[in-house]
Rosetta silent file (secondary structure, phi, psi, omega in degrees, C-alpha in Angstrom):
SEQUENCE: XXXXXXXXXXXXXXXXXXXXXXXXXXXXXXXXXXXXXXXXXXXXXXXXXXXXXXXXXXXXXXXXXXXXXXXXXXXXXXXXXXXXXXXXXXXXXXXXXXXXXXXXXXXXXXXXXXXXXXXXXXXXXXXXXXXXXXXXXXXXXXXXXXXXXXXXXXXXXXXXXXXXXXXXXXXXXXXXXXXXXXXXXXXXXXXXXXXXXXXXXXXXXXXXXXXXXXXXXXXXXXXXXXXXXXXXXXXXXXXXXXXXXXXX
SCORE:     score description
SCORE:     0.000 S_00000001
   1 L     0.000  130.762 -176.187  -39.347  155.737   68.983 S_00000001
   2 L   -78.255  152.592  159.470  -39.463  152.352   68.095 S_00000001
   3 L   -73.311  176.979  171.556  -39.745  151.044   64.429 S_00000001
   4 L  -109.991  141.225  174.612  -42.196  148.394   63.102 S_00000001
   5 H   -67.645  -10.058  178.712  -40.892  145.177   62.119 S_00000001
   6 H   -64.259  -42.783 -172.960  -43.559  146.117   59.003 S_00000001
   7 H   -94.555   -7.944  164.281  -41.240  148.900   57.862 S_00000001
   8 H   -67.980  -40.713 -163.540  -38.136  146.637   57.964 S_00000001
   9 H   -76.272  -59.912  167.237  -39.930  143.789   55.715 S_00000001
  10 H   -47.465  -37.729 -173.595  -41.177  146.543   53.402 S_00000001
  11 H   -86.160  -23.427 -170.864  -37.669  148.439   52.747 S_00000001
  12 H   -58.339  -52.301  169.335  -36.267  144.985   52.890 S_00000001
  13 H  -100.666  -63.882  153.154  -38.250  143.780   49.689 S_00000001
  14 H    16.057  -96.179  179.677  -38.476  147.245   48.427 S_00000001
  15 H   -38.575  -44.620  164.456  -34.721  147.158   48.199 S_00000001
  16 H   -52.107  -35.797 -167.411  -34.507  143.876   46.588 S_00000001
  17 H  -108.151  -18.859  157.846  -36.412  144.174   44.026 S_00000001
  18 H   -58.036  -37.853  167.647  -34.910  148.192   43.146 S_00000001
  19 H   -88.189  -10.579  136.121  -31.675  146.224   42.587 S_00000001
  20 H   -38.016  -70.881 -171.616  -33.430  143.131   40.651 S_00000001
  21 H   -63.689  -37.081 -177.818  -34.687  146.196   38.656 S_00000001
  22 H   -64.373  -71.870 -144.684  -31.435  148.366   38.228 S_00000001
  23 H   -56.770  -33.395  162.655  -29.486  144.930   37.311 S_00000001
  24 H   -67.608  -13.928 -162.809  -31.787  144.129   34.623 S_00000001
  25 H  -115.638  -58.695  164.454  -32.255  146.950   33.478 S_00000001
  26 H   -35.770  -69.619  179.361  -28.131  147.377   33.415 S_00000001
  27 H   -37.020  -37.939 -152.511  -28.106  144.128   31.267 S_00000001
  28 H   -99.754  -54.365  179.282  -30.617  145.347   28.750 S_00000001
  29 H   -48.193  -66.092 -157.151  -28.123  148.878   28.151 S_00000001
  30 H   -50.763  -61.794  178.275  -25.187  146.275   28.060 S_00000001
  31 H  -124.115   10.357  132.433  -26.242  143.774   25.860 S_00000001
  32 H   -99.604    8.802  160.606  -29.140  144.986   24.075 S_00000001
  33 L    63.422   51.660  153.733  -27.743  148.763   23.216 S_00000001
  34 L   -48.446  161.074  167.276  -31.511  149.931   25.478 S_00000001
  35 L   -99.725  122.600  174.202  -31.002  153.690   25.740 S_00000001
  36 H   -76.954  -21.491  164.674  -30.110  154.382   29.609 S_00000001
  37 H   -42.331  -30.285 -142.058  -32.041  157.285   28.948 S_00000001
  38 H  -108.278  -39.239  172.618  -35.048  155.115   29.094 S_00000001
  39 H   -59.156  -25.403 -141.246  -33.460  152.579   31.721 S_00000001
  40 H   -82.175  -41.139 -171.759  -32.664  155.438   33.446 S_00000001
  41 H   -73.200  -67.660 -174.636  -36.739  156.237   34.008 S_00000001
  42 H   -30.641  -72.196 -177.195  -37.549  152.612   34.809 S_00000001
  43 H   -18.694  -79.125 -178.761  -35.532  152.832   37.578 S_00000001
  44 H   -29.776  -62.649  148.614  -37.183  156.478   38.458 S_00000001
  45 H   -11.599  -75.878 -164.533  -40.300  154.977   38.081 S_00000001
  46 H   -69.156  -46.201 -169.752  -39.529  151.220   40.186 S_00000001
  47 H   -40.103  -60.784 -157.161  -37.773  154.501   42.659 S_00000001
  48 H  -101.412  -13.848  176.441  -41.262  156.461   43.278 S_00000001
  49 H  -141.479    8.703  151.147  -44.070  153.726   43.142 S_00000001
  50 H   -94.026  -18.512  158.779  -43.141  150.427   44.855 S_00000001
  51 H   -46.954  -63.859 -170.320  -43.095  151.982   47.870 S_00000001
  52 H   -70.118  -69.706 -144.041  -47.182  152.695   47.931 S_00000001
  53 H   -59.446  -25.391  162.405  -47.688  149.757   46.150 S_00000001
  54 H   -57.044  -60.566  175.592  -46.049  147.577   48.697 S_00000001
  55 H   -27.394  -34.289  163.073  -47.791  149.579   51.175 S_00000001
  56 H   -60.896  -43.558  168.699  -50.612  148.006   50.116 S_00000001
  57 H  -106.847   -4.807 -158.965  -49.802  144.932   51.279 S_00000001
  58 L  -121.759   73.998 -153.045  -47.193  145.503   53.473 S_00000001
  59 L   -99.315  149.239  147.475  -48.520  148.709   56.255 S_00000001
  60 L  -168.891  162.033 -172.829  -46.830  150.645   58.737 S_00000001
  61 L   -74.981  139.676  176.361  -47.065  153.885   60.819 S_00000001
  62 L  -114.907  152.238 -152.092  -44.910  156.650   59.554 S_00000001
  63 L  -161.527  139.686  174.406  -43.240  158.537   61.297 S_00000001
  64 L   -25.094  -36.332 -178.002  -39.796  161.424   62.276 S_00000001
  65 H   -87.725  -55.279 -153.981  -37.597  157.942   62.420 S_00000001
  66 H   -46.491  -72.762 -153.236  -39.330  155.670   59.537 S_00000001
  67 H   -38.693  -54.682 -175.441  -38.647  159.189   57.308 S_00000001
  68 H   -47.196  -46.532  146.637  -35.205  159.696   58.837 S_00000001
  69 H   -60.046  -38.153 -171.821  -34.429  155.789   58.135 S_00000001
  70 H   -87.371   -7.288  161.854  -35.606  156.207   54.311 S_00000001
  71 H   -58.531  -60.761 -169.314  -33.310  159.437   54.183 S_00000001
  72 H   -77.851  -33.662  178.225  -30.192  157.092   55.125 S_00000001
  73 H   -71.801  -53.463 -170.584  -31.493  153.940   52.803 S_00000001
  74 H   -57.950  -63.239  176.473  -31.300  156.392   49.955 S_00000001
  75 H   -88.307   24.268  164.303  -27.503  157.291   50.384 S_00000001
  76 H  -114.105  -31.079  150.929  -26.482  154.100   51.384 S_00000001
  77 H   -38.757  -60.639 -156.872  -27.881  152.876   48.220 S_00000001
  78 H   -81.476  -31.444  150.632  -26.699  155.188   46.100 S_00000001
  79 H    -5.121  -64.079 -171.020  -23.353  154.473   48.177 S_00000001
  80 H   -65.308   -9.867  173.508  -22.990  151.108   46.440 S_00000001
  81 H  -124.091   48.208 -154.142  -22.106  152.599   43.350 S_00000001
  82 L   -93.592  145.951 -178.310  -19.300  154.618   44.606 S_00000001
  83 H   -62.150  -52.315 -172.080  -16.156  154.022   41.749 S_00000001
  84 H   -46.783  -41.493 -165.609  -14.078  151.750   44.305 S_00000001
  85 H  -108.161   12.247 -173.354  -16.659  149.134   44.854 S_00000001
  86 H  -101.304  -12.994 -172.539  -18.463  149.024   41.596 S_00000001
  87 L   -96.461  -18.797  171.107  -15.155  148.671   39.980 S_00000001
  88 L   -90.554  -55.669 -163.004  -14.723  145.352   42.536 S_00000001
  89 L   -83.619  128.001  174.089  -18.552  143.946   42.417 S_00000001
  90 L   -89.525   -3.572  155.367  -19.188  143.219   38.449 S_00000001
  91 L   -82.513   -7.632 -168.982  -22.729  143.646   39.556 S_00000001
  92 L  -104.466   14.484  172.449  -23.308  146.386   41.122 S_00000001
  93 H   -47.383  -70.820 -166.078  -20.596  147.619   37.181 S_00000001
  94 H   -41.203  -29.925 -170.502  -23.869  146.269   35.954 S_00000001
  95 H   -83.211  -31.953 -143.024  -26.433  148.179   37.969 S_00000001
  96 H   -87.916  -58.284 -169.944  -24.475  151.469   37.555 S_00000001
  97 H   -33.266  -60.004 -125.964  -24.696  150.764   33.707 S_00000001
  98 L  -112.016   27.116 -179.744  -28.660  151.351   33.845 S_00000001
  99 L  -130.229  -43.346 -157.023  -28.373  155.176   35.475 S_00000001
 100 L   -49.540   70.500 -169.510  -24.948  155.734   34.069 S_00000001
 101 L   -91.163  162.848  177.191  -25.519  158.565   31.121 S_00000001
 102 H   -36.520  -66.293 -119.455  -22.559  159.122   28.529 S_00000001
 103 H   -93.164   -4.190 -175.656  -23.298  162.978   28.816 S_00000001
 104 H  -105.508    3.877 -166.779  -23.622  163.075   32.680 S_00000001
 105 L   -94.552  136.485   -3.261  -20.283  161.269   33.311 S_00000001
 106 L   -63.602  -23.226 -162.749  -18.169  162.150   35.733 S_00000001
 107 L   -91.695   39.808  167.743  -20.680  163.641   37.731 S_00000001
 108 H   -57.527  -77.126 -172.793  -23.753  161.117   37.556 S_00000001
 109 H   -65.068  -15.241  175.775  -23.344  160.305   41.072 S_00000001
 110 H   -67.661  -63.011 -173.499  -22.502  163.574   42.136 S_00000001
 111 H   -54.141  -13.031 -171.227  -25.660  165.051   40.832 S_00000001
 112 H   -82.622  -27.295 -167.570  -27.791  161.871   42.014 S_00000001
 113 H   -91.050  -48.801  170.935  -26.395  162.662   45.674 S_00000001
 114 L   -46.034  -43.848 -160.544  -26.701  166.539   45.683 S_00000001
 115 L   -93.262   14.688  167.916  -30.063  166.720   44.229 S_00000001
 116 L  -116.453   13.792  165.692  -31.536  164.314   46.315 S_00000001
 117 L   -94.799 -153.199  -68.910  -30.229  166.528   49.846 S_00000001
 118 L   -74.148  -23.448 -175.533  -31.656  169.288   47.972 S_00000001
 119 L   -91.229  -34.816 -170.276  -34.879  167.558   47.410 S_00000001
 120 L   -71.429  -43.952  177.729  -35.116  166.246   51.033 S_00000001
 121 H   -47.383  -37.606 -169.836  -34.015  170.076   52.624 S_00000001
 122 H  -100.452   11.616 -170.190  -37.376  171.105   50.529 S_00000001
 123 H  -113.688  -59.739  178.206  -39.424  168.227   51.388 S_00000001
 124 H   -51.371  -44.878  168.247  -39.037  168.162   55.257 S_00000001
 125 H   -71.734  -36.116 -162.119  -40.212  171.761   56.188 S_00000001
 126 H   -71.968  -52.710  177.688  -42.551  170.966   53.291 S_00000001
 127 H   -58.362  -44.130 -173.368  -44.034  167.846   55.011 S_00000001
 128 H   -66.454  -39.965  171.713  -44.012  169.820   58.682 S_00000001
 129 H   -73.028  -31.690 -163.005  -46.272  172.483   57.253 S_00000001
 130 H   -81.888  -75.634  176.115  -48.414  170.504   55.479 S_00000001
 131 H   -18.192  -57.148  164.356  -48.749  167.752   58.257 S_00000001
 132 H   -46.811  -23.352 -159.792  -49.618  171.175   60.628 S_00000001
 133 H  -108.193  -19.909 -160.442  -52.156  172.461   58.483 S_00000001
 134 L    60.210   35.162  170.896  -53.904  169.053   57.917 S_00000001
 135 L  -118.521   42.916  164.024  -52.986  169.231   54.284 S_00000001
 136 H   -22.310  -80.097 -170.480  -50.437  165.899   54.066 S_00000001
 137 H   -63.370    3.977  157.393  -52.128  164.889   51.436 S_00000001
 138 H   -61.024  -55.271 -178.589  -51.695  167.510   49.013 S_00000001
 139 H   -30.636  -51.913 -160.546  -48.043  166.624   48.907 S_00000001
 140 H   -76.029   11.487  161.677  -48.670  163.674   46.606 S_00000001
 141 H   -95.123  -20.919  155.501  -49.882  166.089   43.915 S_00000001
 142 H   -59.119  -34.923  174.424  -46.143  167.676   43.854 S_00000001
 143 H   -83.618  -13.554  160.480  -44.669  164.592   44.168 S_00000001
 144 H   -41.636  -63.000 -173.528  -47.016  162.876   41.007 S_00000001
 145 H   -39.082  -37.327 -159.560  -45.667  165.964   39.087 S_00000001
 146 H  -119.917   -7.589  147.165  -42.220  165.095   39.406 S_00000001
 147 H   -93.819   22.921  172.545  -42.636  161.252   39.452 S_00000001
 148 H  -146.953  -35.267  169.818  -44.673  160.685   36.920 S_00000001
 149 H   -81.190  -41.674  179.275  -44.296  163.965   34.715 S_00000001
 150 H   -46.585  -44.007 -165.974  -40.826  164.417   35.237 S_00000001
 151 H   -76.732    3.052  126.606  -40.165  160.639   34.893 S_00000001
 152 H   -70.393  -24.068  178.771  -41.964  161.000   31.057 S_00000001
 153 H   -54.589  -52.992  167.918  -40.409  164.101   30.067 S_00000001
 154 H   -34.817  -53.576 -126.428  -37.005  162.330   28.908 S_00000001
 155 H  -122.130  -37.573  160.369  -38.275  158.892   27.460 S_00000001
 156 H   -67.061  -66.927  129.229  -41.194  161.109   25.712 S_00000001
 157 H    -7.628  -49.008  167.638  -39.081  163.979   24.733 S_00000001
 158 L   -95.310  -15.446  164.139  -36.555  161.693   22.834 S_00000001
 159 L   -98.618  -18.349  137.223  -39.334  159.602   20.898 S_00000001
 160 L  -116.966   -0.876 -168.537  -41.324  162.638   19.873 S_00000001
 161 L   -97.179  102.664 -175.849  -40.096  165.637   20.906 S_00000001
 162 L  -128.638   46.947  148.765  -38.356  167.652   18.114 S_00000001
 163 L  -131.017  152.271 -148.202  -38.615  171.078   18.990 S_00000001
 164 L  -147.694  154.050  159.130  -35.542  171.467   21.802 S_00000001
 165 E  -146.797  178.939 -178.516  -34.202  174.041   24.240 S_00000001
 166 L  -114.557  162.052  163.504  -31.018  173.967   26.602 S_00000001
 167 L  -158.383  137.875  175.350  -30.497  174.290   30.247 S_00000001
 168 L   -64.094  170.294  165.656  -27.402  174.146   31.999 S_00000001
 169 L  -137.937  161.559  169.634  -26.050  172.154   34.803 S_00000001
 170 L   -27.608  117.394  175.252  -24.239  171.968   38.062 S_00000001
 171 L    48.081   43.684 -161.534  -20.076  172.296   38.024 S_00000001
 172 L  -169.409  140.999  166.897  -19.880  172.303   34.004 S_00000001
 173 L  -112.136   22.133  172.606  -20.272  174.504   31.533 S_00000001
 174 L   -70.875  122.834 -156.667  -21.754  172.139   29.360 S_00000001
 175 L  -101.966  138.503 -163.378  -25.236  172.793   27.934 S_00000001
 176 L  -111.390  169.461  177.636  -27.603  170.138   27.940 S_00000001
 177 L  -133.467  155.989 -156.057  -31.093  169.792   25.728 S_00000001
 178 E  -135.247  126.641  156.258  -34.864  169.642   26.919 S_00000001
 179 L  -117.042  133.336 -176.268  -37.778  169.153   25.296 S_00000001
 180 H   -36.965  -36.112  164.971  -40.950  170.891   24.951 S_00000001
 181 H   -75.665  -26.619  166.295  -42.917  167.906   24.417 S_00000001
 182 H   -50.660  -61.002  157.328  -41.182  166.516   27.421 S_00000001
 183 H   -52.177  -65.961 -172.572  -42.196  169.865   29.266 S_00000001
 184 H   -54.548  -21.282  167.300  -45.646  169.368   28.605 S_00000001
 185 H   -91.027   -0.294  151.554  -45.895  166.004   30.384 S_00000001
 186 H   -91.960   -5.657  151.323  -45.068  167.485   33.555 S_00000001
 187 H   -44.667  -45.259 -130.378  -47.714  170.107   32.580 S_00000001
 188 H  -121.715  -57.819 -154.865  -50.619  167.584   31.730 S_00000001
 189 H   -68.805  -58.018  177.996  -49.315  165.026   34.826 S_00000001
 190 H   -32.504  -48.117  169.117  -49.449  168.294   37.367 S_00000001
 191 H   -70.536  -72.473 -158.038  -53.628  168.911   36.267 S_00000001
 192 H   -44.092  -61.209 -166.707  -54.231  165.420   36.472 S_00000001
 193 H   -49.539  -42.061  176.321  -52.662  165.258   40.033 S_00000001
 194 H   -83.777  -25.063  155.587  -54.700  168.315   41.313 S_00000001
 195 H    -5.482  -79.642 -168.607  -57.726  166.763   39.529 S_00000001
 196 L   -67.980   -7.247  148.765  -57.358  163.976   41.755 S_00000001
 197 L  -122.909   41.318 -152.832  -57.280  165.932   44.744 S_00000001
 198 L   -85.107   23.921  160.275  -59.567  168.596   43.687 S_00000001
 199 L   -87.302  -28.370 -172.288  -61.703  167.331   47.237 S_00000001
 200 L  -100.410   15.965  162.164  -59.576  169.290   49.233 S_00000001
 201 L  -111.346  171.491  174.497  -59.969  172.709   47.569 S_00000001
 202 L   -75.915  176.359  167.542  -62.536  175.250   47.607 S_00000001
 203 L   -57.933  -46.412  175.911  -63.907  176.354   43.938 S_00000001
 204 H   -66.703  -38.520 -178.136  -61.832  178.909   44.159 S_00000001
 205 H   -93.524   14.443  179.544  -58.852  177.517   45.289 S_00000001
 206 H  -100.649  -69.729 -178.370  -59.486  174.665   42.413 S_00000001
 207 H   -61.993  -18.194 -176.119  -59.442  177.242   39.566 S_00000001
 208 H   -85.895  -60.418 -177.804  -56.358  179.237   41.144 S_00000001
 209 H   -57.515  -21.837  165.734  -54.277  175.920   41.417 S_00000001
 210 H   -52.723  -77.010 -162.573  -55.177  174.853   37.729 S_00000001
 211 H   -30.085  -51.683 -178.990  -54.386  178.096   36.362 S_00000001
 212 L   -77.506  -83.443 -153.431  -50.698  178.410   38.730 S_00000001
 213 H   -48.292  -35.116 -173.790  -49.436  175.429   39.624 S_00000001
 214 H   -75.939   -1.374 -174.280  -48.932  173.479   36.265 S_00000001
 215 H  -122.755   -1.436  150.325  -46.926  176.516   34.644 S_00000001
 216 H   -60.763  -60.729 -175.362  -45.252  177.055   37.874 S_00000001
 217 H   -53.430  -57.319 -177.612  -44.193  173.392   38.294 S_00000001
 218 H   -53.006  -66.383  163.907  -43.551  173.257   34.427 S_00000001
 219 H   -19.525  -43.169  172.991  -41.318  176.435   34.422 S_00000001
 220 H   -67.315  -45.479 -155.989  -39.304  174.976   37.535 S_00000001
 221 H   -83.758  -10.814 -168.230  -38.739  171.424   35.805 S_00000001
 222 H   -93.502  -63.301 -178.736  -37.519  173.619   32.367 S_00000001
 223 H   -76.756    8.721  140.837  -35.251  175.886   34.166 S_00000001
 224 L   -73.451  141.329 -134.021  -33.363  173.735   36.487 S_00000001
 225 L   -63.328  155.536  178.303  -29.936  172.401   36.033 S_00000001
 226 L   -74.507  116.766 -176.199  -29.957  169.009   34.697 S_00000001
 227 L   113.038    3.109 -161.020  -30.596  166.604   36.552 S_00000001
 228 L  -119.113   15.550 -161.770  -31.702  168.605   39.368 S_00000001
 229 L   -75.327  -35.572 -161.797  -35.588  168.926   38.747 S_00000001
 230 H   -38.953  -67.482 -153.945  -36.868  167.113   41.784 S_00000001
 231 H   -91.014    7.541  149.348  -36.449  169.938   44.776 S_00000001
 232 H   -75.315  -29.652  176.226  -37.400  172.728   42.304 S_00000001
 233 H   -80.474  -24.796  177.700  -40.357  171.110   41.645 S_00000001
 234 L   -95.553  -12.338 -178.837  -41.344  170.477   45.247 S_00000001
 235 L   -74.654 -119.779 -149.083  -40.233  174.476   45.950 S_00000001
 236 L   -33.525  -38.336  172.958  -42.674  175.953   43.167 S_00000001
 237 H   -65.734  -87.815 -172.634  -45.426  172.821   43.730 S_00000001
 238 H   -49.113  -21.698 -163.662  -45.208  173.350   47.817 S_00000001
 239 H   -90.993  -81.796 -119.629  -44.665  177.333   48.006 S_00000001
 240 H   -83.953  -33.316 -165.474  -47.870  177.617   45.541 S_00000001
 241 H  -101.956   -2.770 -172.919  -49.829  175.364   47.345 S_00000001
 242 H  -100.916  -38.545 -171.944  -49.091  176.914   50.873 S_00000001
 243 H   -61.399  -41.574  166.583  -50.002  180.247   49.187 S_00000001
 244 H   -54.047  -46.479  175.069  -53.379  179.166   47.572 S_00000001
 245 H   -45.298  -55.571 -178.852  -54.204  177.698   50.953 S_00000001
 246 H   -65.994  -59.346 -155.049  -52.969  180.932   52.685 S_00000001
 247 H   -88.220  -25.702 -177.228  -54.495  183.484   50.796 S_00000001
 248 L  -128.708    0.000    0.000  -58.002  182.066   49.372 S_00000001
């Protein structure tokens, strides 16, 4: 299947301007003591919404290759900040800086490369059912939840959030802390999201997904290992939403 020269031009400035955005955002840790927590979310942020916004001006058909190409553009990104060549390029030192936290080091890149194979394994069957069913669009209220609540839980959470719990992580036995107020904005972002696609349920299946999904979704994003919320969040978002679908 051929590509569109439309989806080259898009990942093309896409790409450009996520590392415009890392490096600046690297600078701003570096020489303006920014909290990388906070850098850490631009990024997350610039990560989950210049794609559609490009889209807007920039279109193409998607498709089993485009997805398959934006699978390999993710870990060839994340690639570039491998210890050998970030330790040669003082820029892409800088760009690392604006991901890089103290409390996640050594494994910051480990966990960025695991959990985003773990989110794509739960995204692809996720996409194939939905696409079968004619409910596509339903996806983009799991992924709102976890790019937009998720991406406020942290940067929220550390500016107001003083009542705290722990959750562990991946190949450490180091306990990490979470906040409740943090938790609540992927609660709050999760209603808004089915809100905004409350065309495609019945009444019934409107009041069942309020009720489930945001304390499903929330519950997933509290207990999973740090750093690891993404493909928990599309398991407990998509399995909920295939069920509501299924059953009412």
């Amino acid at each position: 299947m051929t590509v569109p020269f439309e989806f080259w031009l898009h990942h093309a400035i896409f790409y450009a301007l996520l590392f415009l955005i890392h490096y600046v955002c690297g600078l701003l840790v570096i020489h303006r003591n920014f909290k990388v927590n906070y850098t850490r979310k631009i990024n997350h942020f610039a990560f989950f919404f210049l794609p559609p916004l490009l889209s807007l001006a920039i279109e193409y058909t998607y498709s089993p290759a485009t997805f398959f190409i934006d699978l390999i553009c993710v870990f060839i990104f994340l690639t570039f900040f491998i210890e050998p060549l970030r330790n040669k390029v003082r820029v892409l030192s800088i760009m690392f800086c604006s991901f890089d936290r103290p409390e996640d080091r050594p494994f910051t890149l480990t966990w960025l490369y695991t959990q985003f194979i773990a989110s794509y394994l739960v995204l692809i069957p996720l996409l194939v059912y939905f696409e079968s069913h004619e409910m596509l669009p339903l996806v983009m209220i799991i992924i709102i939840a976890n790019g937009v609540g998720d991406g406020l839980a942290e940067p929220v959470g550390i500016k107001f959030g003083k009542k705290k719990y722990t959750t562990y992580a991946l190949f450490t036995q180091q306990k990490y802390v979470r906040s409740y107020m943090g938790s609540a904005c992927v609660l709050i972002s999760t209603v808004i999201a089915i809100l905004a696609f409350h065309q495609f349920f019945n009444a019934t299946q409107l009041v069942v997904a309020l009720l489930v999904m945001p304390i499903l979704i929330t519950l997933a994003e509290a207990f999973s290992p740090h750093t690891w919320d993404s493909p928990l969040i599309y398991a407990s978002g998509g399995v909920s939403l295939i069920g509501i679908f299924h059953y009412l």
